[in-house]
Amino acid sequence: MIILADAEARVVVRRAGREDVRDWCDRLLIVPGSRLAEEAIGTNAVGCAVEERRPFVVAGGEHYRENLRLFSARAVPVRHPVSGVIKGALALACRTEDGSVLMLPLVEEAAARIEARLGDDTTRQERLLLDRFLQTTRRSAAAVVCLNRDLLISNTLAGPLVSPADQPFLWDWASRVLAARDEYCGELRLAGDVVVQARCTTVREEEVVAGILIEMRPHSATLRCAGRTVRPHRPAGPSDDSPVPGRSAAAERVRRELAAVAQARRPILISGEPGTGKAFLARHLHERDGATGSVTVLETGQCRDDPRAWFERLRAGLTVQGTLVLRQIDELPVELASRAVGLVERVDGRMVRVIATARLADSDDGMTRLRDCFPARLQLPPLRQRAEDVADIARVLVRDLADRSPPPRLEPATLQNFMGQVWPGNVRELRAVLSSALLRSARRDIAIEHLPPEYRAAPIKHRLTSLQRVEREALLNALDDSGGNKQAAAELLGIARSTLYRKIRILGIDGRCLSG
């Protein structure tokens, strides 16, 4: 019996030479459209080959389902010859007593022929990209990566540096540095605190742009490009368990400032838009020092119903060993904030660490004296200003949300989509989207179709020029600074309100983009 399945281990074709075998398969629902994934029917060759991404043999009693134990099967994953993405699996099954050691080589040969046919069907752009990749790897001793929006090809030297999951980040980075040129040389920060020197070039034939070629050399090396020598420096990068994942300059700054404020026992103010992770970092600071005692959280909203009771809880919290977190102090009534100043100023940092969160680090709202009680400051940037970090953050969130190990992978198209979204709700919004997608994907790799409907459309950000992206960010910042008031935003930008409305429409800024 021969089975051809897709990337979700769903049967596409089933062929059996004997009628009794066909009838038996029908009774077991091994028919086109049925799923043979491991989580659906337990251990089986097709499901394991797709899940493990390697040839798999399951014989007799190794099957999870008892009614499959009369058979032995050999399955081999089928990969796209250019991208290396698993497209499905091919399996050959027979009664256990009829098994042969020749079955696996036969299936491997058949799978290789399918992959060759897939290669024949590649587009002109993919062939151009593959040809440039092969030409470069024959003459270059560097780690080489070729990519476009949908695929990534790498040589052996690039294997330890990048993976298919890095494709969205590399594509976004390369698209930015090559926006006004065909070649760029400079420093590239990869995941895992790896910094390389990169030569990045556009792959084109006449007017046909196929993709981008990146040659990478170790951090210690120098690189000649366009008549100049590039000598790198090594910035600090995140560790696997960093509370601030990402490789952008903004993420590096936050990690550096976090390390600095963690050393002191002085009151800390963490500012940033809703959903940027202020409360999470407050708890991290408590756990980072191995601090004794508990974490007490005081919500500003609680003071509206009973200001006196809230103030007494503040007084009590400042006498208990541990960490006291005051959330959203910029929403405190001015009178209550003034009374809180006297308590916070006298706090003994050796016994209790006080951490406050606020939307803004500085503001003329009558809260200046209270903010001044927090000499250590940490400002978290919104997610829309950290597009190159979104893929790293998303992978960490999936790892935390998933109930299995290894966690489901995020398909490159999904990550590319994420990097173009605006994320007005920041990390909290991204986490909610991933939580929903995990449920829809049924623990499989997360594709575009698993996202909530409003996130599936291609983000307009990817259809803008570099100048338009800068213009769009300036408009968003002005709308943020004006609290969503379009007249005030237009005045900040020095343009007419009618011009602002026209720009909002052209640049794809809608209600979700306004953090109000």
XYZ file of C-alpha atoms in Angstrom:
516
model
C 0.000 0.000 0.000
C 1.293 3.474 -0.925
C 0.221 6.624 0.908
C 1.031 10.202 -0.080
C 0.218 12.771 2.618
C 0.488 16.554 2.836
C 2.396 18.672 5.360
C -0.323 18.103 7.962
C -0.113 14.316 7.504
C -3.473 14.362 5.720
C -3.888 11.577 3.150
C -3.863 12.924 -0.415
C -3.434 9.678 -2.369
C -3.841 6.039 -1.298
C -3.082 3.106 -3.559
C -3.406 -0.601 -2.699
C -2.919 -3.566 -5.016
C -5.329 -5.907 -3.233
C -9.025 -5.434 -2.648
C -8.907 -6.805 0.926
C -6.242 -4.216 1.828
C -8.372 -1.429 0.333
C -11.398 -2.622 2.323
C -9.314 -2.815 5.486
C -8.072 0.779 4.956
C -11.629 1.971 4.369
C -12.756 0.441 7.666
C -9.880 2.175 9.486
C -10.656 5.463 7.702
C -7.230 5.576 6.068
C -8.740 7.376 3.102
C -8.041 10.622 1.238
C -8.746 13.515 3.590
C -8.092 11.637 6.841
C -5.290 12.830 9.138
C -2.504 10.472 10.170
C -0.824 13.013 12.441
C 0.703 11.572 15.593
C -1.611 13.559 17.853
C -4.616 12.226 15.914
C -3.954 8.454 15.801
C -0.777 7.974 17.829
C 2.527 6.519 16.623
C 2.550 5.772 12.883
C 5.130 6.151 10.135
C 3.478 9.000 8.203
C 2.701 11.130 11.256
C 6.169 10.596 12.751
C 7.963 11.375 9.463
C 6.131 14.704 9.188
C 6.607 15.558 12.870
C 10.272 14.488 13.140
C 11.173 15.640 9.596
C 13.136 12.467 8.854
C 12.551 8.936 7.513
C 10.628 6.777 9.941
C 9.974 3.043 10.250
C 7.107 1.783 12.419
C 6.713 -1.988 12.557
C 3.882 -4.083 13.961
C 3.498 -3.566 17.696
C 5.215 -0.156 17.553
C 1.932 1.302 16.271
C -0.180 2.998 18.918
C -3.488 1.777 17.499
C -3.991 -1.933 17.967
C -5.705 -2.386 14.611
C -2.578 -1.085 12.826
C -0.233 -3.613 14.399
C -0.650 -6.169 11.609
C 1.274 -3.797 9.326
C 4.740 -2.300 8.986
C 5.347 1.023 7.247
C 8.260 3.108 5.997
C 7.704 6.833 5.479
C 9.964 9.596 4.166
C 9.287 13.360 4.335
C 9.061 15.211 1.020
C 10.821 18.595 1.000
C 10.656 21.500 -1.396
C 14.040 21.359 -3.184
C 14.610 25.108 -2.950
C 13.179 26.151 0.413
C 13.641 22.861 2.272
C 10.107 23.203 3.673
C 8.322 19.921 4.420
C 5.573 19.522 1.808
C 4.345 16.100 2.935
C 5.375 12.453 3.285
C 5.430 9.300 1.164
C 4.881 5.905 2.809
C 4.967 2.258 1.793
C 3.145 -0.234 4.034
C 2.668 -4.004 4.018
C 1.829 -6.869 6.356
C 4.566 -7.222 8.961
C 5.596 -10.682 7.747
C 6.055 -9.340 4.196
C 8.417 -6.524 5.216
C 11.819 -6.074 3.562
C 14.941 -3.983 4.178
C 14.575 -2.768 0.591
C 11.352 -0.915 1.352
C 12.962 2.179 2.890
C 15.486 2.775 0.048
C 12.620 2.373 -2.419
C 10.516 5.000 -0.652
C 13.515 7.345 -0.375
C 14.139 7.076 -4.116
C 10.476 7.736 -4.893
C 10.427 10.760 -2.562
C 13.569 12.106 -4.242
C 11.835 11.889 -7.622
C 8.840 13.795 -6.273
C 11.196 16.488 -4.973
C 12.867 16.666 -8.389
C 9.473 17.217 -10.018
C 8.773 19.973 -7.513
C 12.088 21.512 -8.542
C 11.023 21.478 -12.188
C 7.978 23.515 -11.232
C 9.909 26.330 -9.511
C 9.433 29.837 -10.839
C 11.959 31.820 -12.856
C 12.762 33.937 -9.803
C 13.383 30.875 -7.631
C 15.685 29.364 -10.266
C 17.578 32.640 -10.579
C 17.970 32.742 -6.802
C 19.131 29.124 -6.663
C 21.635 29.665 -9.494
C 23.163 32.687 -7.730
C 23.337 30.714 -4.483
C 25.204 27.843 -6.181
C 27.589 30.233 -7.971
C 28.416 32.039 -4.728
C 28.921 28.927 -2.592
C 31.381 27.497 -5.146
C 33.700 30.505 -4.885
C 33.066 31.868 -1.387
C 34.297 30.627 1.995
C 31.594 32.626 3.759
C 28.291 31.539 5.231
C 25.821 32.168 2.410
C 22.085 32.762 2.571
C 19.733 33.430 -0.346
C 16.162 34.446 0.335
C 13.021 36.133 -0.857
C 9.767 36.846 0.955
C 8.777 33.163 0.985
C 11.916 31.031 1.211
C 15.454 30.792 2.540
C 18.391 28.761 1.183
C 21.621 28.420 3.181
C 24.906 26.525 2.919
C 26.488 24.361 5.627
C 28.460 27.262 7.120
C 25.266 29.276 7.570
C 23.462 26.378 9.254
C 24.652 27.179 12.820
C 23.909 30.893 12.305
C 20.426 30.993 10.812
C 17.378 28.792 10.432
C 14.225 29.036 8.294
C 12.593 30.749 11.277
C 15.000 33.696 10.799
C 13.772 34.310 7.230
C 11.269 37.084 8.123
C 13.877 38.995 10.148
C 16.560 38.673 7.453
C 14.119 39.691 4.722
C 12.960 42.747 6.663
C 16.557 43.777 7.477
C 17.810 43.271 3.926
C 14.832 45.096 2.414
C 15.612 48.112 4.592
C 19.375 48.276 3.970
C 18.914 47.749 0.206
C 16.027 50.203 -0.141
C 18.103 52.701 -2.150
C 21.016 50.555 -3.377
C 21.917 47.122 -4.742
C 24.724 46.350 -2.275
C 25.278 46.937 1.430
C 28.112 45.958 3.785
C 27.858 46.189 7.540
C 27.205 44.518 10.835
C 24.311 42.099 11.268
C 23.138 40.891 14.657
C 21.656 37.378 14.610
C 19.873 35.424 17.310
C 21.876 34.016 20.223
C 24.294 36.977 20.619
C 25.958 36.307 17.254
C 27.296 39.314 15.353
C 28.612 38.884 11.807
C 29.896 41.043 9.001
C 27.450 40.830 6.127
C 27.617 41.673 2.439
C 24.079 41.974 1.152
C 23.262 42.197 -2.579
C 20.125 42.228 -4.696
C 19.721 39.215 -6.993
C 18.276 40.413 -10.286
C 18.267 39.681 -14.003
C 17.582 42.817 -15.978
C 14.378 44.108 -14.361
C 13.429 40.834 -12.659
C 14.274 40.901 -8.916
C 14.529 37.350 -7.557
C 15.580 38.044 -3.999
C 18.590 38.839 -1.846
C 21.983 37.201 -1.282
C 23.773 37.605 2.070
C 27.388 36.541 2.671
C 28.270 36.399 6.374
C 31.677 36.165 8.028
C 32.631 35.802 11.706
C 32.570 38.846 13.943
C 36.376 38.925 14.176
C 36.777 39.202 10.409
C 36.988 42.367 8.344
C 35.080 42.773 5.117
C 35.965 44.655 1.940
C 33.011 46.296 0.310
C 32.798 49.102 -2.244
C 36.448 50.019 -1.655
C 36.232 50.297 2.132
C 37.029 48.040 5.067
C 34.327 47.406 7.658
C 35.573 46.620 11.174
C 32.910 45.548 13.635
C 32.366 45.965 17.337
C 30.505 43.464 19.508
C 27.374 44.697 21.243
C 25.745 42.772 24.028
C 22.949 40.434 22.984
C 20.178 38.549 24.718
C 20.590 35.174 26.339
C 17.998 32.457 25.798
C 16.236 33.357 29.041
C 16.434 37.137 28.632
C 13.276 38.966 29.762
C 13.786 41.300 26.775
C 14.106 39.133 23.646
C 15.124 40.751 20.382
C 18.126 41.956 18.451
C 17.245 45.604 17.759
C 19.106 48.602 19.150
C 16.012 49.377 21.248
C 16.036 45.897 22.814
C 19.760 46.181 23.503
C 19.204 49.543 25.226
C 16.452 48.131 27.450
C 18.636 45.154 28.452
C 21.501 47.511 29.281
C 19.298 49.835 31.347
C 17.635 46.862 33.046
C 21.015 45.553 34.183
C 21.915 49.003 35.522
C 18.732 49.614 37.538
C 18.791 46.056 38.890
C 22.060 46.774 40.696
C 20.597 49.596 42.764
C 18.006 49.321 45.506
C 16.545 52.716 44.665
C 12.892 53.140 43.614
C 12.388 52.376 39.913
C 9.903 53.855 37.424
C 9.102 51.654 34.407
C 7.247 53.568 31.692
C 5.711 52.529 28.400
C 2.483 52.058 26.505
C -0.079 49.528 27.758
C 0.982 45.976 26.986
C 4.716 46.616 26.644
C 5.565 44.406 29.631
C 5.986 46.828 32.534
C 4.438 44.551 35.184
C 6.370 41.566 33.811
C 9.704 43.392 34.185
C 8.757 44.542 37.685
C 8.340 40.910 38.733
C 11.550 40.005 36.919
C 13.480 42.613 38.908
C 12.168 41.081 42.137
C 13.218 37.571 41.094
C 16.515 38.635 39.500
C 18.228 39.513 42.797
C 16.853 36.401 44.496
C 14.953 38.846 46.654
C 13.285 37.521 49.755
C 9.721 38.348 50.656
C 6.685 38.659 48.450
C 5.575 40.894 45.598
C 2.725 43.229 46.554
C 0.848 44.878 43.687
C -1.246 48.012 44.205
C -3.571 48.889 41.322
C -4.338 52.576 40.828
C -7.921 51.748 39.927
C -8.509 50.502 43.470
C -8.028 53.991 44.920
C -11.086 55.470 43.216
C -13.588 53.557 45.337
C -11.804 54.058 48.657
C -8.762 56.394 48.564
C -8.162 56.060 52.319
C -8.041 52.244 52.185
C -5.664 52.387 49.192
C -3.348 54.766 51.049
C -3.288 52.475 54.077
C -2.410 49.519 51.840
C 0.452 51.608 50.446
C 1.667 52.418 53.958
C 1.482 48.743 54.967
C 3.200 47.565 51.769
C 6.191 49.800 52.461
C 6.810 48.030 55.768
C 6.782 44.458 54.403
C 10.012 42.890 53.172
C 9.934 42.239 49.440
C 8.866 44.287 46.432
C 5.981 46.758 46.176
C 4.677 47.440 42.660
C 2.570 50.583 42.135
C 0.804 50.201 38.796
C -0.048 53.227 36.606
C 0.915 55.978 39.057
C 0.106 58.594 36.406
C -3.582 57.755 36.946
C -3.500 58.562 40.675
C -5.528 61.574 41.828
C -3.137 64.490 42.394
C -4.039 64.826 46.090
C -3.365 61.145 46.758
C -0.123 61.301 44.771
C 1.090 64.184 46.952
C 0.430 62.163 50.111
C 2.227 59.148 48.628
C 5.380 61.219 48.063
C 6.100 61.460 51.779
C 5.906 57.692 52.213
C 7.986 56.754 49.171
C 10.714 59.293 49.985
C 11.318 57.637 53.371
C 11.380 54.037 52.133
C 14.253 51.791 53.241
C 15.515 50.249 50.005
C 17.324 47.495 51.881
C 14.047 46.028 53.101
C 11.558 46.843 50.364
C 12.098 47.689 46.723
C 9.498 50.053 45.241
C 8.750 49.788 41.528
C 6.182 52.014 39.830
C 4.764 51.794 36.329
C 3.401 54.636 34.218
C 2.438 55.317 30.651
C 4.776 58.307 30.367
C 8.123 58.866 32.073
C 7.567 62.631 32.227
C 4.412 64.720 31.959
C 3.008 68.034 33.135
C 0.079 66.420 34.920
C 0.778 67.360 38.518
C 2.642 64.101 39.143
C 6.168 65.490 38.876
C 6.954 65.215 42.608
C 5.857 61.588 42.732
C 7.863 60.711 39.631
C 10.905 62.403 41.168
C 10.750 59.825 43.966
C 11.877 57.250 41.385
C 15.422 58.170 40.330
C 15.987 54.902 38.447
C 14.138 54.945 35.112
C 13.406 52.278 32.499
C 11.417 53.152 29.370
C 9.961 50.372 27.187
C 9.475 51.131 23.472
C 6.235 50.132 21.724
C 6.312 47.001 19.600
C 5.718 48.947 16.368
C 9.186 50.495 16.838
C 10.793 47.042 17.226
C 9.744 45.262 14.026
C 12.997 43.281 13.890
C 12.290 41.916 17.396
C 8.777 40.625 16.715
C 9.893 37.209 15.427
C 12.090 36.593 18.495
C 9.348 37.746 20.876
C 6.733 35.602 19.117
C 8.882 32.470 19.408
C 9.391 33.061 23.141
C 5.653 33.579 23.635
C 4.800 30.386 21.732
C 7.300 28.474 23.851
C 5.618 29.785 27.015
C 2.065 29.242 25.753
C 2.491 25.805 24.186
C 1.716 22.689 26.184
C 4.282 20.530 24.425
C 8.015 20.378 23.739
C 9.288 21.237 21.220
C 6.672 23.953 20.733
C 4.930 24.460 17.378
C 6.894 26.464 14.837
C 5.762 29.753 13.372
C 5.786 29.549 9.587
C 7.926 32.215 7.847
C 4.857 33.788 6.221
C 3.269 34.153 9.657
C 6.341 35.849 11.105
C 6.569 38.105 8.046
C 2.947 39.089 8.649
C 3.647 39.810 12.324
C 6.601 42.070 11.497
C 4.328 44.277 9.406
C 1.508 44.648 11.930
C 1.149 47.811 14.017
C 0.407 46.097 17.371
C -1.340 48.957 19.227
C -1.748 46.553 22.167
C 1.965 45.690 22.015
C 3.232 42.390 23.469
C -0.081 41.732 25.231
C -1.886 41.863 21.878
C 0.709 39.611 20.223
C 0.347 37.109 23.053
C -3.453 37.054 22.640
C -3.146 36.488 18.878
C -0.699 33.617 19.413
C -2.889 32.062 22.092
C -5.818 32.056 19.651
C -3.635 30.721 16.824
C -2.365 27.838 18.963
C -5.939 26.710 19.548
C -6.817 26.983 15.855
C -3.664 25.146 14.730
C -4.370 22.113 16.962
C -0.711 22.086 18.033
C 0.590 22.077 14.446
C 2.898 24.726 12.969
C 1.190 28.122 13.016
C 0.248 29.345 9.540
C -1.526 32.483 8.337
C -4.882 30.696 8.276
C -4.613 29.977 12.010
C -4.565 33.692 12.903
C -7.724 35.591 13.878
C -9.374 36.860 10.651
C -8.455 40.514 11.210
C -4.735 39.630 11.255
C -4.621 37.496 8.093
C -4.495 40.256 5.475
C -1.060 41.317 4.266
C -0.094 44.334 6.403
C 0.044 47.558 4.456
C 3.470 48.263 5.966
C 5.028 45.799 3.501
C 3.564 47.675 0.539
C 5.079 51.042 1.522
C 8.350 52.560 0.360
C 11.080 53.323 2.905
C 10.148 57.022 2.870
C 6.472 56.177 3.403
C 7.361 53.951 6.372
C 9.231 56.849 8.008
C 6.293 59.157 7.253
C 3.826 56.627 8.670
C 5.833 56.308 11.902
C 5.950 60.118 12.260
C 2.164 60.291 11.889
C 1.642 57.521 14.439
C 3.941 59.255 16.936
C 2.102 62.552 16.464
C -1.268 60.841 16.955
C 0.082 59.160 20.084
C 1.443 62.435 21.477
C -1.887 64.156 20.841
C -3.953 61.383 22.406
C -5.561 60.569 19.049
C -6.717 64.163 18.456
C -6.217 64.654 14.720
C -6.303 68.464 14.793
C -3.575 68.519 17.462
C -1.563 65.914 15.546
C -1.749 68.008 12.371
C -0.466 71.055 14.284
C 2.425 69.023 15.720
C 3.388 67.947 12.204
C 2.901 71.414 10.725
C 0.381 70.239 8.127
C -3.277 70.939 7.405
C -5.861 68.627 8.923
C -7.086 67.700 5.430
C -3.532 66.640 4.571
C -3.392 64.532 7.721
C -6.626 62.737 6.782
C -5.281 62.066 3.283
C -2.023 60.666 4.686
C -3.924 58.489 7.168
C -5.880 56.955 4.297
C -2.872 56.481 1.977
C -0.611 55.031 4.684
C -3.213 52.603 5.991
C -3.595 54.066 9.468
C -6.899 53.036 11.010
C -8.466 53.016 14.465
C -6.361 50.041 15.594
C -3.212 52.098 15.031
C -4.210 54.776 17.521
C -3.171 54.001 21.074
C -5.267 56.960 22.282
